[in-house]
Short mmCIF file of C-alpha atoms in Angstrom, two decimals:
data_model
loop_
_atom_site.label_atom_id
_atom_site.label_comp_id
_atom_site.label_asym_id
_atom_site.label_seq_id
_atom_site.Cartn_x
_atom_site.Cartn_y
_atom_site.Cartn_z
CA MET E 1 -20.93 2.56 22.23
CA ASN E 2 -17.60 1.06 21.22
CA PRO E 3 -14.97 3.84 21.56
CA LEU E 4 -13.57 3.00 18.17
CA VAL E 5 -16.90 3.28 16.49
CA ARG E 6 -17.44 6.62 18.25
CA LYS E 7 -13.98 7.84 17.12
CA SER E 8 -14.89 6.95 13.51
CA LEU E 9 -18.15 8.74 13.66
CA VAL E 10 -16.56 11.88 15.15
CA ILE E 11 -13.91 11.84 12.37
CA ALA E 12 -16.53 11.44 9.69
CA ALA E 13 -18.57 14.27 11.15
CA VAL E 14 -15.54 16.58 11.29
CA ILE E 15 -14.66 15.80 7.66
CA LEU E 16 -18.31 16.52 6.56
CA LEU E 17 -18.34 19.78 8.49
CA LEU E 18 -15.00 20.73 6.85
CA HIS E 19 -16.50 20.04 3.47
CA ALA E 20 -19.60 22.06 4.34
CA ALA E 21 -17.46 24.99 5.39
CA LEU E 22 -15.33 24.70 2.29
CA ALA E 23 -18.43 24.51 0.08
CA LEU E 24 -19.48 28.07 0.96
CA PRO E 25 -16.57 29.83 -0.69
CA PHE E 26 -15.45 26.97 -3.01
CA PRO E 27 -18.32 24.63 -3.97
CA GLY E 28 -16.35 23.12 -6.85
CA ILE E 29 -13.42 22.04 -4.73
CA ALA E 30 -15.52 20.81 -1.84
CA GLY E 31 -17.64 18.72 -4.20
CA LEU E 32 -14.53 17.23 -5.99
CA SER E 33 -12.93 16.54 -2.65
CA ALA E 34 -16.04 14.83 -1.33
CA ARG E 35 -16.29 12.70 -4.47
CA HIS E 36 -12.62 11.61 -4.22
CA TRP E 37 -13.29 10.85 -0.58
CA ALA E 38 -16.31 8.68 -1.37
CA THR E 39 -14.49 6.94 -4.16
CA GLY E 40 -11.46 6.25 -1.92
CA MET E 41 -13.62 4.86 0.92
CA GLY E 42 -15.55 2.84 -1.59
CA GLU E 43 -12.30 1.29 -2.81
CA VAL E 44 -11.23 0.58 0.75
CA LEU E 45 -14.58 -0.97 1.64
CA VAL E 46 -14.69 -3.38 -1.27
CA ILE E 47 -11.12 -4.62 -0.64
CA VAL E 48 -10.24 -4.28 3.05
CA PRO E 49 -13.03 -6.28 4.74
CA SER E 50 -12.30 -9.41 2.63
CA ILE E 51 -8.55 -9.07 3.50
CA LEU E 52 -9.30 -8.78 7.17
CA VAL E 53 -11.46 -11.83 7.09
CA LEU E 54 -8.65 -13.72 5.24
CA ILE E 55 -6.12 -12.53 7.86
CA GLY E 56 -8.41 -13.70 10.62
CA LEU E 57 -8.71 -17.14 9.05
CA PHE E 58 -4.93 -17.17 8.53
CA ASP E 59 -4.40 -16.21 12.15
CA ALA E 60 -6.77 -18.93 13.41
CA TRP E 61 -5.49 -21.73 11.21
CA VAL E 62 -1.82 -21.33 10.25
CA PRO E 63 0.59 -22.20 13.11
CA ARG E 64 3.42 -19.96 13.92
CA GLU E 65 6.05 -22.53 12.90
CA VAL E 66 4.94 -22.54 9.30
CA VAL E 67 5.36 -18.79 8.89
CA ALA E 68 8.61 -18.79 10.79
CA ARG E 69 9.99 -21.62 8.62
CA ASN E 70 9.04 -19.94 5.29
CA LEU E 71 9.68 -16.34 6.09
CA GLY E 72 11.82 -16.42 9.27
CA THR E 73 15.54 -15.89 9.89
CA ASP E 74 16.58 -19.25 8.31
CA SER E 75 14.32 -19.07 5.28
CA GLY E 76 17.07 -17.79 2.95
CA LEU E 77 16.46 -17.46 -0.71
CA ARG E 78 13.23 -19.41 -0.52
CA GLY E 79 11.96 -16.81 2.01
CA ILE E 80 12.80 -13.96 -0.36
CA ALA E 81 11.03 -15.76 -3.29
CA PHE E 82 8.09 -16.44 -1.05
CA ALA E 83 7.84 -12.81 0.06
CA VAL E 84 7.93 -11.59 -3.50
CA LEU E 85 5.33 -14.03 -4.64
CA LEU E 86 3.10 -13.27 -1.77
CA GLY E 87 3.31 -9.55 -2.49
CA THR E 88 2.85 -9.69 -6.29
CA GLY E 89 -0.06 -12.15 -6.06
CA ALA E 90 -2.25 -9.82 -4.03
CA ALA E 91 -4.59 -6.85 -4.90
CA GLY E 92 -5.01 -3.45 -3.33
CA PRO E 93 -2.97 -0.44 -2.19
CA VAL E 94 -0.03 -0.87 0.06
CA TYR E 95 -1.85 0.15 3.24
CA ALA E 96 -4.02 -2.92 2.73
CA ALA E 97 -0.82 -4.90 3.13
CA PHE E 98 0.11 -3.42 6.56
CA PRO E 99 -2.15 -5.57 8.66
CA ILE E 100 -1.11 -8.67 6.69
CA ALA E 101 2.56 -7.85 7.23
CA LEU E 102 1.87 -7.23 10.86
CA THR E 103 0.39 -10.77 11.27
CA LEU E 104 3.36 -12.26 9.44
CA ARG E 105 5.73 -10.46 11.75
CA GLU E 106 3.81 -11.62 14.85
CA LYS E 107 4.11 -15.19 13.54
CA GLY E 108 7.86 -14.96 13.13
CA ALA E 109 8.66 -13.49 9.70
CA ARG E 110 12.04 -11.67 9.54
CA THR E 111 12.13 -7.95 8.81
CA ALA E 112 13.90 -8.32 5.49
CA ASN E 113 11.15 -10.51 4.12
CA LEU E 114 8.45 -8.17 5.47
CA VAL E 115 9.98 -5.13 3.66
CA ILE E 116 10.34 -7.18 0.47
CA PHE E 117 6.80 -8.28 0.76
CA LEU E 118 5.55 -4.65 1.24
CA GLY E 119 7.69 -3.40 -1.73
CA ALA E 120 6.52 -6.12 -3.99
CA TRP E 121 2.99 -5.60 -3.00
CA ALA E 122 3.33 -1.79 -3.65
CA THR E 123 5.10 -1.67 -6.97
CA ILE E 124 5.49 -4.94 -8.78
CA LYS E 125 2.19 -6.72 -9.51
CA LEU E 126 1.81 -8.78 -12.66
CA PRO E 127 -1.53 -7.36 -13.77
CA MET E 128 -0.23 -3.88 -13.05
CA LEU E 129 2.76 -4.64 -15.24
CA MET E 130 0.46 -5.16 -18.16
CA MET E 131 -1.26 -1.87 -17.41
CA GLU E 132 2.15 -0.07 -17.13
CA SER E 133 3.12 -1.51 -20.51
CA ALA E 134 -0.11 -0.31 -22.00
CA TYR E 135 0.27 3.27 -20.76
CA LEU E 136 4.07 3.86 -20.83
CA GLY E 137 5.45 1.09 -23.09
CA THR E 138 6.74 -2.39 -22.46
CA ARG E 139 10.38 -1.36 -22.48
CA PHE E 140 9.59 1.19 -19.70
CA ALA E 141 7.71 -1.35 -17.60
CA MET E 142 10.37 -4.07 -17.93
CA LEU E 143 13.31 -1.73 -17.25
CA ARG E 144 11.49 -0.36 -14.11
CA LEU E 145 10.79 -3.92 -12.93
CA VAL E 146 14.42 -5.05 -13.55
CA MET E 147 15.71 -2.05 -11.57
CA THR E 148 13.19 -2.06 -8.78
CA LEU E 149 13.17 -5.71 -7.73
CA PRO E 150 16.77 -5.98 -6.68
CA GLY E 151 16.47 -2.55 -4.99
CA ILE E 152 13.52 -3.79 -2.94
CA ILE E 153 15.47 -6.86 -1.92
CA ALA E 154 18.44 -4.69 -0.95
CA CYS E 155 16.25 -2.35 1.06
CA GLY E 156 14.89 -5.34 2.92
CA PHE E 157 18.27 -6.43 4.16
CA ALA E 158 19.53 -2.98 4.81
CA MET E 159 16.43 -2.31 6.93
CA GLU E 160 16.85 -5.47 8.81
CA ARG E 161 20.33 -4.30 9.87
CA LEU E 162 19.11 -0.91 10.93
CA GLU E 163 15.81 -1.87 12.58
CA ARG E 164 16.24 -4.18 15.47
CA PRO E 165 12.83 -4.72 17.02
CA ALA E 166 12.41 -6.39 20.31
CA PRO E 167 13.19 -10.06 19.63
CA VAL E 168 9.93 -11.93 18.97
CA ASP E 169 11.45 -15.18 20.35
CA ALA E 170 14.78 -15.94 21.99
CA MET W 1 -12.49 -7.81 -10.67
CA PHE W 2 -9.84 -8.26 -8.00
CA PRO W 3 -12.20 -7.25 -5.13
CA PHE W 4 -14.68 -9.88 -6.17
CA VAL W 5 -12.09 -12.57 -6.24
CA LEU W 6 -10.99 -11.43 -2.75
CA MET W 7 -14.60 -11.52 -1.53
CA ALA W 8 -15.13 -14.96 -2.99
CA LEU W 9 -11.94 -16.22 -1.37
CA ALA W 10 -12.96 -14.77 2.04
CA ALA W 11 -16.51 -16.13 1.80
CA GLY W 12 -15.21 -19.58 0.70
CA GLY W 13 -12.64 -19.55 3.43
CA VAL W 14 -15.19 -18.79 6.08
CA ALA W 15 -17.50 -21.54 4.72
CA VAL W 16 -14.77 -24.18 4.79
CA SER W 17 -13.47 -23.07 8.14
CA ALA W 18 -16.96 -23.07 9.76
CA TRP W 19 -17.53 -26.52 8.43
CA GLN W 20 -14.32 -27.78 9.98
CA ASP W 21 -14.43 -25.80 13.25
CA ARG W 22 -17.08 -23.45 14.50
CA ALA W 23 -15.15 -21.94 17.42
CA ARG W 24 -12.01 -21.25 15.44
CA THR W 25 -14.08 -19.58 12.69
CA ARG W 26 -15.84 -17.35 15.30
CA ALA W 27 -12.39 -16.35 16.63
CA ALA W 28 -11.21 -15.50 13.13
CA LEU W 29 -14.27 -13.32 12.43
CA ALA W 30 -13.92 -11.58 15.78
CA TYR W 31 -10.29 -10.84 14.87
CA ALA W 32 -11.38 -9.32 11.54
CA ILE W 33 -14.01 -7.10 13.09
CA LYS W 34 -11.68 -5.84 15.79
CA ALA W 35 -8.89 -5.09 13.29
CA GLY W 36 -11.44 -3.31 10.98
CA LEU W 37 -12.70 -1.12 13.74
CA ASN W 38 -9.06 -0.37 14.63
CA LEU W 39 -8.32 0.73 11.05
CA LEU W 40 -11.51 2.62 10.44
CA PRO W 41 -10.67 6.02 11.94
CA SER W 42 -7.33 6.27 10.11
CA LEU W 43 -8.86 5.08 6.83
CA LEU W 44 -11.55 7.68 7.03
CA ALA W 45 -9.10 10.51 7.67
CA MET W 46 -6.62 9.28 5.14
CA THR W 47 -9.07 8.92 2.23
CA ALA W 48 -10.44 12.42 3.09
CA ALA W 49 -6.91 13.92 3.14
CA ILE W 50 -6.10 12.32 -0.28
CA GLY W 51 -9.46 13.44 -1.69
CA LEU W 52 -8.76 17.01 -0.65
CA ALA W 53 -5.23 16.97 -2.04
CA MET W 54 -6.49 15.66 -5.38
CA ALA W 55 -9.24 18.24 -5.43
CA LEU W 56 -6.89 21.19 -4.57
CA ILE W 57 -4.31 20.19 -7.18
CA PRO W 58 -6.19 19.79 -10.47
CA ALA W 59 -4.66 17.56 -13.13
CA SER W 60 -4.08 20.47 -15.59
CA VAL W 61 -1.93 22.34 -13.10
CA ILE W 62 0.10 19.16 -12.37
CA ALA W 63 0.63 18.72 -16.14
CA ARG W 64 1.82 22.32 -16.58
CA LEU W 65 4.21 21.93 -13.67
CA PHE W 66 5.68 18.76 -14.98
CA GLN W 67 6.24 19.93 -18.46
CA SER W 68 9.34 21.62 -17.10
CA HIS W 69 11.92 18.89 -17.89
CA GLY W 70 15.23 18.35 -16.04
CA THR W 71 15.94 18.15 -12.42
CA LEU W 72 13.05 20.43 -11.26
CA GLY W 73 10.36 18.41 -12.98
CA PHE W 74 11.96 15.15 -11.76
CA LEU W 75 11.99 16.27 -8.18
CA LEU W 76 8.47 17.72 -8.27
CA LEU W 77 7.05 14.45 -9.64
CA SER W 78 8.93 12.36 -7.13
CA GLY W 79 7.86 14.62 -4.29
CA LEU W 80 4.21 14.54 -5.29
CA GLY W 81 4.44 10.73 -5.59
CA ALA W 82 6.03 10.49 -2.18
CA LEU W 83 3.06 12.55 -0.68
CA LEU W 84 0.29 10.38 -2.00
CA THR W 85 -0.31 6.70 -2.20
CA ILE W 86 -2.50 5.80 -5.10
CA PRO W 87 -3.33 2.25 -6.10
CA GLY W 88 -1.88 1.06 -9.50
CA PRO W 89 -5.10 1.06 -11.50
CA ILE W 90 -5.34 4.81 -10.92
CA ALA W 91 -1.61 5.58 -10.94
CA TYR W 92 -0.87 4.23 -14.40
CA PRO W 93 -3.57 6.05 -16.29
CA LEU W 94 -2.48 9.24 -14.45
CA ALA W 95 1.15 8.64 -15.46
CA GLY W 96 0.08 7.93 -19.01
CA SER W 97 -1.77 11.21 -19.24
CA LEU W 98 1.19 13.05 -17.67
CA HIS W 99 3.42 11.48 -20.30
CA ARG W 100 1.10 12.65 -23.14
CA MET W 101 1.16 16.13 -21.58
CA GLY W 102 4.99 16.11 -21.78
CA ALA W 103 6.39 14.71 -18.51
CA SER W 104 9.66 12.84 -19.04
CA LEU W 105 9.83 9.06 -18.68
CA PRO W 106 12.63 8.91 -16.04
CA ALA W 107 10.56 11.39 -13.86
CA LEU W 108 7.54 9.17 -14.42
CA ALA W 109 9.47 6.07 -13.36
CA SER W 110 10.40 7.79 -10.09
CA PHE W 111 6.78 9.07 -9.84
CA ILE W 112 5.18 5.64 -10.09
CA THR W 113 7.63 4.12 -7.67
CA THR W 114 7.16 6.77 -5.01
CA LEU W 115 3.45 6.87 -5.70
CA THR W 116 2.99 3.24 -4.92
CA MET W 117 5.69 2.63 -2.34
CA VAL W 118 6.02 5.91 -0.33
CA GLY W 119 3.13 7.67 1.17
CA LEU W 120 3.42 10.48 3.76
CA LEU W 121 -0.34 10.67 3.96
CA THR W 122 -0.70 6.99 4.75
CA SER W 123 2.24 6.78 7.15
CA PRO W 124 0.07 7.05 10.27
CA LEU W 125 -1.33 3.61 9.33
CA GLU W 126 2.21 2.20 8.92
CA ILE W 127 3.38 3.75 12.15
CA LYS W 128 0.44 2.25 13.95
CA ALA W 129 1.37 -1.27 12.60
CA PHE W 130 5.20 -1.17 12.73
CA GLY W 131 6.28 1.86 14.76
CA ARG W 132 7.94 5.13 13.78
CA ARG W 133 11.43 3.80 13.15
CA PHE W 134 10.37 1.13 10.79
CA THR W 135 8.10 3.51 8.85
CA VAL W 136 10.72 6.25 8.50
CA LEU W 137 13.37 3.79 7.44
CA ARG W 138 11.15 1.97 4.93
CA GLN W 139 9.85 5.19 3.35
CA GLY W 140 13.29 6.67 3.32
CA PHE W 141 14.79 3.67 1.56
CA SER W 142 11.89 3.47 -0.82
CA LEU W 143 12.26 7.13 -1.76
CA ALA W 144 15.99 6.70 -2.36
CA LEU W 145 15.29 3.62 -4.47
CA ALA W 146 12.70 5.52 -6.52
CA LEU W 147 15.04 8.44 -7.23
CA LEU W 148 17.76 5.86 -8.18
CA VAL W 149 15.50 3.99 -10.51
CA GLY W 150 14.36 7.24 -12.11
CA ALA W 151 17.98 8.42 -12.54
CA LEU W 152 19.10 5.07 -14.01
CA MET W 153 16.04 5.21 -16.35
CA GLY W 154 17.40 8.55 -17.59
CA VAL W 155 20.66 6.87 -18.46
CA VAL W 156 19.21 3.80 -20.07
CA LEU W 157 16.18 5.17 -22.02
#
């Protein structure tokens, strides 16, 4: 059996055993936790496989130079705008973005744009903005957006200075 | 809604790709399966940890804790947000009900930002992709940004 499949099965078995053990003294908590787990995995399973297939296609069809040109060291303002748009347009929690960001990095995106992409993906999505307005008020949502976006861009460039990975190409 | 758009995109992409180039499409799907199997153990453990945390800390307790205004409530909400990563469709209703229960708006601004950007429970996935240094730096910066946004909201609102 594939070692990764075996590892997943072992982890699932351990989690189920833990819930069974927890269910003896606290059936309510165990049941709730198991339901949250199932919901969480369900969310992951409806989103992540499609994303992985899209990344696979991206990896097979988009040449390195295209990514490097649009998100690389010399991409400038266009690179930032591109990273924000790429992040806001997508769906799913931020951990769904990690494999995408990794592919972008391998194809030559600069660190600042990666961090901007992850930040935009995490916290400023247009449909989410409508939801935020609905729950907490338009003023709240707009103010948070206006403050967060420059912060994310600043974080990107600060991180690029601090994190020097092994150079991808000379 | 979004998941179905994604699925349609993926299916359409595979169809077009296969029509253009069989071998390349097979390589793309092999890549997807390998990446998926790589992610699966962490995803299983992470969703279970989040599920347990959400079960152990009931919403009513959270609400009582966060009715305490001022710095303590602010730091509590930010800290909780930094621990968990919850997708927006769940985070906003949660923030809305916390607001109705009396949590302050600046604290909620920080809460939402840490909730979506910082996740100690999901950091193993990030470390796997980008390494420890990148993860610590990104989460540290995001936490600082969240606190700053929250504090500024307190001034402006």
